[in-house]
Structure formats: structure tokens, C-alpha cells
């Protein structure tokens, strides 16, 4: 009762009020720094491979595919005279590797020539800047000349200096040294041993091999009908096709087209002197027929199509 009175009079002792308990704090979560987006892997960019050859633009840019023993060295001499020494490059097959590896700078020239197979050339950067031409030869006579040319290494000329071909030459030169050209069995032995282990690329249908387009591994394979057809197809895109037997007839039109004088005669360069094999050797011609059968199809097809005149480039 007294408590109530005291409360009414405002005299009752105050009861300490506990401070309200604060709201529980949300647990503090350690904030990690934002994870950056993964970086794209840095790919080393290779410098673009430059075109090994570019035209100067003084004369019509041309590539002469020099098939061995088709009078190509004589053609080279005429082309060098027409284009000028500073606008002409021979042996393109040796220059490509050192240019592409950066050992020497690219070459500027309007006329490029060499024993460079079309299957290698057409893959090069800038190849389309040059109009391709070539010259073909009667396949049996070309083979005879090629055999006699290689046989010179059995007559005292050193193999040194043949570069990457030295080992391949050594194999075939040794076989030629053992061959008796009036002995059928001896010639058969040459043919079979030269082609063993897939060695088809030395004498065998060389004109087709220089013009074939396809996989590199096929370059040393047997010259099948499809292989020959590919070479024929390649010629359809050439700016000109000449023939060894016609001498200057093709070059006359070509030189007139670029405004250069025609020489009185085709110079004779790098001939394969007859020392071992002659074109009238019927035994050798029969035994070695597989080495030029494909070339014969190619040659006869080209003869019918071009007849030694300048062809209009297609494609």
C-alpha cells in the first residue's frame, strides 16, 4: 500500500532500466578483392613470312620452270640478256630457303628461273605475281641427255658442291658406273636399283614431277596416271609452253611481247655430251620405258594443245 502511495506522489525509488540489448551485429565478412577476369593467353605472333621474290615492275614478271635437260640453260642465257643481269635471278630453288630463314633479304627481280618444282613454287607467298612458263623436250632424248649429264661424275668431275643432292647423286652415279649399255640385264639392274626404296625422283618422268601439283610425299612416288593428269592440268594455267625441238620459235613471241630483241640463234649451254648412252640404243629405250612413259603422255598432250606457241594464260 505504501508503495502505491509513494508511486502516486512520485517518491518511489526508480528502478534502473537495463539498456536494451543492441541488435546482434551481422558478422563482418572479409571482402576479397574482386577477382580479375582471366587474361587471354598471350600467343607469340610469328612475323609473316615475306614473299621471297617480288617483281621490280620494269618488264613482265615471269617464272621459268627449268626442267633439267630441256635446253633450259640456253633459255636462261636468253632471258638474262632480255631482262638484264640486275633484273634476273637463276637457281631460285637455292635462294628460297635462305630468304625464308632470314639469312638474306628477299629479292626483287622480274625474271625468276630455276629447277624449282611447281609443287614448291605455287605455295610461296607472292607466287601469283609471276606468269609461269616452261619448255618441254622429247622424253626419251631428255632422259638420254640427263643420264649422260649425271655420268660426268664418273669421268672425273667432283661430286662436292652438289649441296643437298650430293648423297642422292652418289647413289645414282655409282649405279651408272656399273651399267653396261648393251647388256639388257645390266640396264634392268640400273632401273630396279635406282627405284628401290621409293627413289623415283631422279630420272623417272622428270617433266611430270616438275609440273605435278599435290602432296609433297607424292613427289617421289610412282608416276601414276593421276600424277600425270595433275601435271597436264598444271600446264593449263601456264602463260607459255615451249618445246626444245622448236628452238627459238616460242621465245620469239615471248620476247616480242616484252619488247626485247630476238637473238639470231639459241646458245648451247650445259649440254649432256654423249659418253655413255645414245638415243639409238633400242635395248635401253625398251628397258627404261617406265622412266618416260608419263612424260610422253604429257609431252604429246602439250604438243597438241600448244604446238610451241605462246599459250593464253587461264586461271
Short mmCIF file of C-alpha atoms in Angstrom, two decimals:
data_model
loop_
_atom_site.label_atom_id
_atom_site.label_comp_id
_atom_site.label_asym_id
_atom_site.label_seq_id
_atom_site.Cartn_x
_atom_site.Cartn_y
_atom_site.Cartn_z
CA UNK A 1 0.00 0.00 0.00
CA UNK A 2 2.78 2.37 0.98
CA UNK A 3 4.44 1.61 -2.30
CA UNK A 4 1.38 2.61 -4.24
CA UNK A 5 1.10 5.90 -2.29
CA UNK A 6 4.72 6.69 -2.84
CA UNK A 7 4.32 5.93 -6.53
CA UNK A 8 1.33 8.25 -6.72
CA UNK A 9 3.37 11.03 -5.02
CA UNK A 10 6.33 10.29 -7.31
CA UNK A 11 8.51 9.39 -4.35
CA UNK A 12 9.06 5.70 -5.08
CA UNK A 13 12.70 4.72 -5.85
CA UNK A 14 13.41 4.44 -9.62
CA UNK A 15 14.25 1.04 -10.89
CA UNK A 16 17.31 1.03 -13.09
CA UNK A 17 16.27 0.23 -16.56
CA UNK A 18 18.66 -2.03 -18.43
CA UNK A 19 19.70 -0.62 -21.67
CA UNK A 20 18.09 -2.52 -24.44
CA UNK A 21 20.40 -5.13 -25.80
CA UNK A 22 21.72 -3.96 -29.10
CA UNK A 23 20.70 -5.85 -32.15
CA UNK A 24 23.18 -8.52 -32.86
CA UNK A 25 25.76 -7.33 -35.30
CA UNK A 26 25.87 -9.07 -38.62
CA UNK A 27 29.05 -10.97 -38.75
CA UNK A 28 31.66 -9.00 -40.67
CA UNK A 29 32.57 -10.89 -43.79
CA UNK A 30 36.03 -10.21 -45.05
CA UNK A 31 35.54 -8.86 -48.53
CA UNK A 32 38.05 -10.28 -51.02
CA UNK A 33 39.30 -8.03 -53.72
CA UNK A 34 37.39 -8.73 -56.95
CA UNK A 35 38.99 -11.47 -58.97
CA UNK A 36 40.07 -10.07 -62.30
CA UNK A 37 38.85 -11.78 -65.45
CA UNK A 38 41.34 -14.35 -66.61
CA UNK A 39 43.75 -12.95 -69.12
CA UNK A 40 43.73 -14.45 -72.57
CA UNK A 41 46.89 -16.42 -73.08
CA UNK A 42 49.46 -14.38 -74.95
CA UNK A 43 50.20 -16.14 -78.21
CA UNK A 44 53.53 -15.37 -79.72
CA UNK A 45 52.79 -13.89 -83.08
CA UNK A 46 55.17 -15.07 -85.73
CA UNK A 47 56.32 -12.46 -88.15
CA UNK A 48 54.67 -13.04 -91.50
CA UNK A 49 56.93 -14.82 -93.95
CA UNK A 50 57.75 -12.34 -96.69
CA UNK A 51 57.46 -13.17 -100.35
CA UNK A 52 60.89 -14.47 -101.35
CA UNK A 53 60.64 -12.74 -104.71
CA UNK A 54 58.79 -9.61 -105.80
CA UNK A 55 58.74 -8.02 -109.25
CA UNK A 56 60.51 -4.76 -109.98
CA UNK A 57 57.83 -3.86 -112.47
CA UNK A 58 60.18 -2.93 -115.30
CA UNK A 59 59.15 -5.85 -117.54
CA UNK A 60 56.52 -8.57 -117.49
CA UNK A 61 57.19 -10.68 -114.34
CA UNK A 62 57.87 -14.28 -115.36
CA UNK A 63 58.85 -17.55 -113.68
CA UNK A 64 60.71 -20.01 -115.91
CA UNK A 65 60.30 -23.55 -114.55
CA UNK A 66 63.59 -25.05 -115.73
CA UNK A 67 63.09 -28.78 -116.22
CA UNK A 68 66.51 -30.48 -116.34
CA UNK A 69 67.96 -31.21 -119.79
CA UNK A 70 65.34 -29.37 -121.85
CA UNK A 71 67.74 -26.67 -123.12
CA UNK A 72 66.79 -24.60 -120.10
CA UNK A 73 70.32 -23.27 -119.55
CA UNK A 74 70.22 -21.86 -123.08
CA UNK A 75 66.86 -20.25 -122.34
CA UNK A 76 68.30 -18.81 -119.14
CA UNK A 77 71.01 -17.07 -121.12
CA UNK A 78 68.47 -15.50 -123.49
CA UNK A 79 66.19 -14.44 -120.62
CA UNK A 80 69.08 -12.89 -118.71
CA UNK A 81 70.06 -10.88 -121.76
CA UNK A 82 66.44 -9.77 -122.26
CA UNK A 83 65.74 -8.76 -118.65
CA UNK A 84 69.20 -7.60 -117.65
CA UNK A 85 71.55 -9.01 -115.05
CA UNK A 86 70.10 -6.87 -112.25
CA UNK A 87 66.54 -7.94 -113.05
CA UNK A 88 67.13 -11.69 -113.39
CA UNK A 89 67.63 -14.46 -110.82
CA UNK A 90 68.50 -18.08 -111.60
CA UNK A 91 68.58 -21.13 -109.32
CA UNK A 92 65.55 -19.95 -107.36
CA UNK A 93 65.38 -23.33 -105.63
CA UNK A 94 68.55 -22.48 -103.66
CA UNK A 95 67.51 -18.94 -102.79
CA UNK A 96 64.08 -19.69 -101.29
CA UNK A 97 65.31 -21.45 -98.14
CA UNK A 98 67.90 -18.83 -97.18
CA UNK A 99 65.47 -15.98 -97.87
CA UNK A 100 62.68 -17.53 -95.80
CA UNK A 101 65.08 -18.25 -92.92
CA UNK A 102 66.09 -14.59 -92.85
CA UNK A 103 69.71 -15.21 -93.81
CA UNK A 104 69.38 -12.95 -96.84
CA UNK A 105 66.72 -10.39 -97.76
CA UNK A 106 64.00 -11.03 -100.35
CA UNK A 107 64.96 -10.49 -103.97
CA UNK A 108 63.39 -8.04 -106.38
CA UNK A 109 63.52 -9.23 -109.98
CA UNK A 110 61.08 -9.52 -112.87
CA UNK A 111 62.53 -12.81 -114.17
CA UNK A 112 62.94 -15.78 -111.84
CA UNK A 113 64.22 -19.13 -113.11
CA UNK A 114 65.31 -22.41 -111.57
CA UNK A 115 64.91 -26.13 -111.16
CA UNK A 116 62.04 -25.38 -108.82
CA UNK A 117 59.16 -27.82 -108.96
CA UNK A 118 55.77 -26.20 -109.46
CA UNK A 119 54.52 -28.01 -106.35
CA UNK A 120 57.02 -25.97 -104.33
CA UNK A 121 56.72 -22.68 -106.20
CA UNK A 122 52.94 -22.25 -106.15
CA UNK A 123 52.92 -22.45 -102.33
CA UNK A 124 55.26 -19.48 -101.97
CA UNK A 125 54.00 -16.08 -100.86
CA UNK A 126 53.72 -13.84 -103.90
CA UNK A 127 53.98 -16.64 -106.47
CA UNK A 128 50.92 -15.35 -108.35
CA UNK A 129 52.78 -12.16 -109.24
CA UNK A 130 54.78 -14.11 -111.85
CA UNK A 131 53.47 -15.62 -115.09
CA UNK A 132 54.82 -19.19 -115.32
CA UNK A 133 56.40 -20.56 -118.48
CA UNK A 134 58.36 -23.73 -119.22
CA UNK A 135 59.88 -25.76 -122.03
CA UNK A 136 59.39 -29.49 -122.67
CA UNK A 137 61.54 -31.95 -124.60
CA UNK A 138 61.09 -35.28 -126.33
CA UNK A 139 61.01 -37.55 -123.25
CA UNK A 140 63.43 -40.24 -124.45
CA UNK A 141 66.01 -37.71 -125.66
CA UNK A 142 65.67 -35.75 -122.42
CA UNK A 143 66.32 -38.92 -120.41
CA UNK A 144 69.38 -39.81 -122.52
CA UNK A 145 70.80 -36.32 -122.02
CA UNK A 146 70.11 -36.43 -118.28
CA UNK A 147 71.83 -39.79 -117.84
CA UNK A 148 74.90 -38.59 -119.77
CA UNK A 149 74.99 -35.36 -117.76
CA UNK A 150 74.97 -37.20 -114.42
CA UNK A 151 77.52 -39.73 -115.69
CA UNK A 152 80.08 -36.92 -115.93
CA UNK A 153 80.74 -37.56 -112.24
CA UNK A 154 82.20 -40.88 -113.36
CA UNK A 155 84.58 -39.01 -115.68
CA UNK A 156 86.46 -37.02 -113.10
CA UNK A 157 84.10 -34.21 -112.09
CA UNK A 158 83.83 -33.99 -108.30
CA UNK A 159 80.50 -34.50 -106.55
CA UNK A 160 81.45 -31.86 -103.99
CA UNK A 161 79.38 -28.75 -104.44
CA UNK A 162 76.11 -30.52 -105.22
CA UNK A 163 74.70 -29.47 -101.83
CA UNK A 164 71.76 -31.50 -100.56
CA UNK A 165 71.84 -33.56 -103.75
CA UNK A 166 75.29 -34.97 -103.11
CA UNK A 167 74.15 -38.17 -101.40
CA UNK A 168 71.43 -38.77 -103.98
CA UNK A 169 73.87 -38.21 -106.82
CA UNK A 170 76.42 -40.54 -105.25
CA UNK A 171 73.88 -43.38 -105.28
CA UNK A 172 72.89 -42.96 -108.91
CA UNK A 173 76.43 -42.21 -110.13
CA UNK A 174 77.64 -45.49 -108.64
CA UNK A 175 74.86 -47.36 -110.45
CA UNK A 176 75.70 -45.69 -113.77
CA UNK A 177 79.36 -46.67 -113.36
CA UNK A 178 78.31 -50.33 -113.15
CA UNK A 179 75.95 -50.23 -116.15
CA UNK A 180 76.82 -51.87 -119.46
CA UNK A 181 74.64 -50.12 -122.02
CA UNK A 182 74.48 -53.02 -124.47
CA UNK A 183 73.62 -55.56 -121.77
CA UNK A 184 69.88 -55.85 -121.10
CA UNK A 185 70.32 -57.38 -117.65
CA UNK A 186 72.71 -54.64 -116.62
CA UNK A 187 70.23 -51.95 -117.66
CA UNK A 188 67.41 -53.75 -115.83
CA UNK A 189 69.59 -53.76 -112.72
CA UNK A 190 70.09 -49.99 -113.06
CA UNK A 191 66.37 -49.37 -113.43
CA UNK A 192 65.34 -51.53 -110.50
CA UNK A 193 68.04 -50.37 -108.09
CA UNK A 194 67.55 -46.71 -108.95
CA UNK A 195 63.90 -47.01 -107.99
CA UNK A 196 64.37 -49.08 -104.85
CA UNK A 197 63.12 -47.63 -101.56
CA UNK A 198 60.80 -45.34 -103.48
CA UNK A 199 63.62 -43.47 -105.24
CA UNK A 200 61.51 -42.41 -108.20
CA UNK A 201 62.51 -38.78 -108.40
CA UNK A 202 65.89 -38.73 -110.14
CA UNK A 203 65.36 -39.74 -113.79
CA UNK A 204 61.84 -41.10 -113.60
CA UNK A 205 59.31 -38.96 -115.57
CA UNK A 206 61.09 -35.77 -114.57
CA UNK A 207 58.92 -33.45 -116.65
CA UNK A 208 55.77 -34.64 -114.87
CA UNK A 209 57.47 -34.35 -111.48
CA UNK A 210 58.47 -30.75 -112.13
CA UNK A 211 54.87 -29.82 -113.00
CA UNK A 212 52.88 -32.02 -110.60
CA UNK A 213 50.60 -30.36 -108.03
CA UNK A 214 49.66 -32.26 -104.86
CA UNK A 215 51.06 -33.55 -101.59
CA UNK A 216 54.83 -33.32 -101.23
CA UNK A 217 55.11 -37.01 -100.35
CA UNK A 218 53.79 -37.83 -103.82
CA UNK A 219 56.71 -36.07 -105.47
CA UNK A 220 58.91 -39.14 -105.08
CA UNK A 221 56.16 -41.70 -105.59
CA UNK A 222 55.46 -43.71 -108.71
CA UNK A 223 54.15 -41.67 -111.64
CA UNK A 224 50.57 -42.95 -111.80
CA UNK A 225 48.04 -41.79 -114.42
CA UNK A 226 46.57 -39.41 -111.82
CA UNK A 227 50.06 -38.00 -111.26
CA UNK A 228 50.46 -37.37 -115.00
CA UNK A 229 46.98 -35.81 -115.22
CA UNK A 230 47.93 -33.38 -112.47
CA UNK A 231 50.98 -32.24 -114.47
CA UNK A 232 48.82 -31.74 -117.56
CA UNK A 233 46.36 -29.71 -115.50
CA UNK A 234 49.19 -27.52 -114.22
CA UNK A 235 50.22 -26.62 -117.77
CA UNK A 236 46.71 -25.33 -118.48
CA UNK A 237 47.44 -22.40 -116.16
CA UNK A 238 50.83 -21.55 -117.67
CA UNK A 239 51.35 -18.36 -119.63
CA UNK A 240 53.50 -20.18 -122.15
CA UNK A 241 54.79 -23.62 -123.08
CA UNK A 242 57.71 -24.09 -125.45
CA UNK A 243 59.49 -27.12 -126.90
CA UNK A 244 63.20 -27.81 -127.02
CA UNK A 245 62.96 -29.10 -130.58
CA UNK A 246 61.47 -25.82 -131.81
CA UNK A 247 64.42 -23.69 -130.76
CA UNK A 248 63.56 -20.02 -130.66
CA UNK A 249 60.02 -20.24 -132.01
CA UNK A 250 58.41 -19.83 -128.59
CA UNK A 251 60.93 -17.26 -127.38
CA UNK A 252 60.39 -15.11 -130.46
CA UNK A 253 56.79 -14.47 -129.46
CA UNK A 254 57.64 -14.06 -125.80
CA UNK A 255 60.49 -11.60 -126.39
CA UNK A 256 58.36 -9.59 -128.80
CA UNK A 257 55.68 -9.41 -126.11
CA UNK A 258 58.11 -7.74 -123.68
CA UNK A 259 59.71 -5.56 -126.35
CA UNK A 260 63.11 -7.25 -126.41
CA UNK A 261 65.17 -8.28 -129.46
CA UNK A 262 65.34 -11.91 -130.54
CA UNK A 263 68.83 -13.45 -130.80
CA UNK A 264 69.90 -14.98 -134.07
CA UNK A 265 70.31 -18.42 -132.53
CA UNK A 266 69.72 -20.18 -129.24
CA UNK A 267 73.05 -20.51 -127.39
CA UNK A 268 74.13 -24.01 -126.40
CA UNK A 269 74.72 -24.22 -122.67
CA UNK A 270 75.43 -27.12 -120.29
CA UNK A 271 74.96 -29.90 -122.82
CA UNK A 272 74.98 -33.54 -121.78
CA UNK A 273 77.75 -34.89 -124.00
CA UNK A 274 77.16 -38.36 -125.35
CA UNK A 275 79.59 -40.60 -123.49
CA UNK A 276 77.53 -43.44 -122.05
CA UNK A 277 74.08 -43.72 -123.60
CA UNK A 278 72.88 -42.86 -127.12
CA UNK A 279 69.34 -42.20 -128.31
CA UNK A 280 69.53 -45.06 -130.84
CA UNK A 281 70.06 -47.66 -128.11
CA UNK A 282 66.85 -49.66 -128.53
CA UNK A 283 67.63 -52.02 -125.66
CA UNK A 284 67.92 -49.17 -123.19
CA UNK A 285 64.86 -47.45 -124.64
CA UNK A 286 62.76 -50.57 -124.08
CA UNK A 287 64.04 -51.34 -120.57
CA UNK A 288 63.85 -47.74 -119.35
CA UNK A 289 60.41 -47.08 -120.88
CA UNK A 290 58.76 -46.72 -117.43
CA UNK A 291 61.04 -43.72 -116.82
CA UNK A 292 59.48 -41.68 -119.62
CA UNK A 293 56.02 -43.11 -120.33
CA UNK A 294 54.25 -40.49 -118.22
CA UNK A 295 56.38 -37.74 -119.72
CA UNK A 296 55.40 -38.96 -123.19
CA UNK A 297 51.71 -38.50 -122.38
CA UNK A 298 52.43 -35.03 -121.02
CA UNK A 299 54.59 -34.05 -124.00
CA UNK A 300 52.15 -35.27 -126.64
CA UNK A 301 49.21 -33.58 -124.89
CA UNK A 302 51.12 -30.30 -124.73
CA UNK A 303 52.16 -30.60 -128.37
CA UNK A 304 48.54 -30.92 -129.43
CA UNK A 305 47.45 -28.04 -127.21
CA UNK A 306 50.23 -25.52 -127.79
CA UNK A 307 52.44 -26.63 -130.65
CA UNK A 308 55.24 -24.44 -129.37
CA UNK A 309 53.25 -21.21 -129.48
CA UNK A 310 52.61 -18.88 -126.58
CA UNK A 311 49.56 -20.06 -124.67
CA UNK A 312 46.95 -17.70 -123.30
CA UNK A 313 47.06 -17.89 -119.53
CA UNK A 314 43.96 -19.28 -117.91
CA UNK A 315 43.12 -19.10 -114.25
#
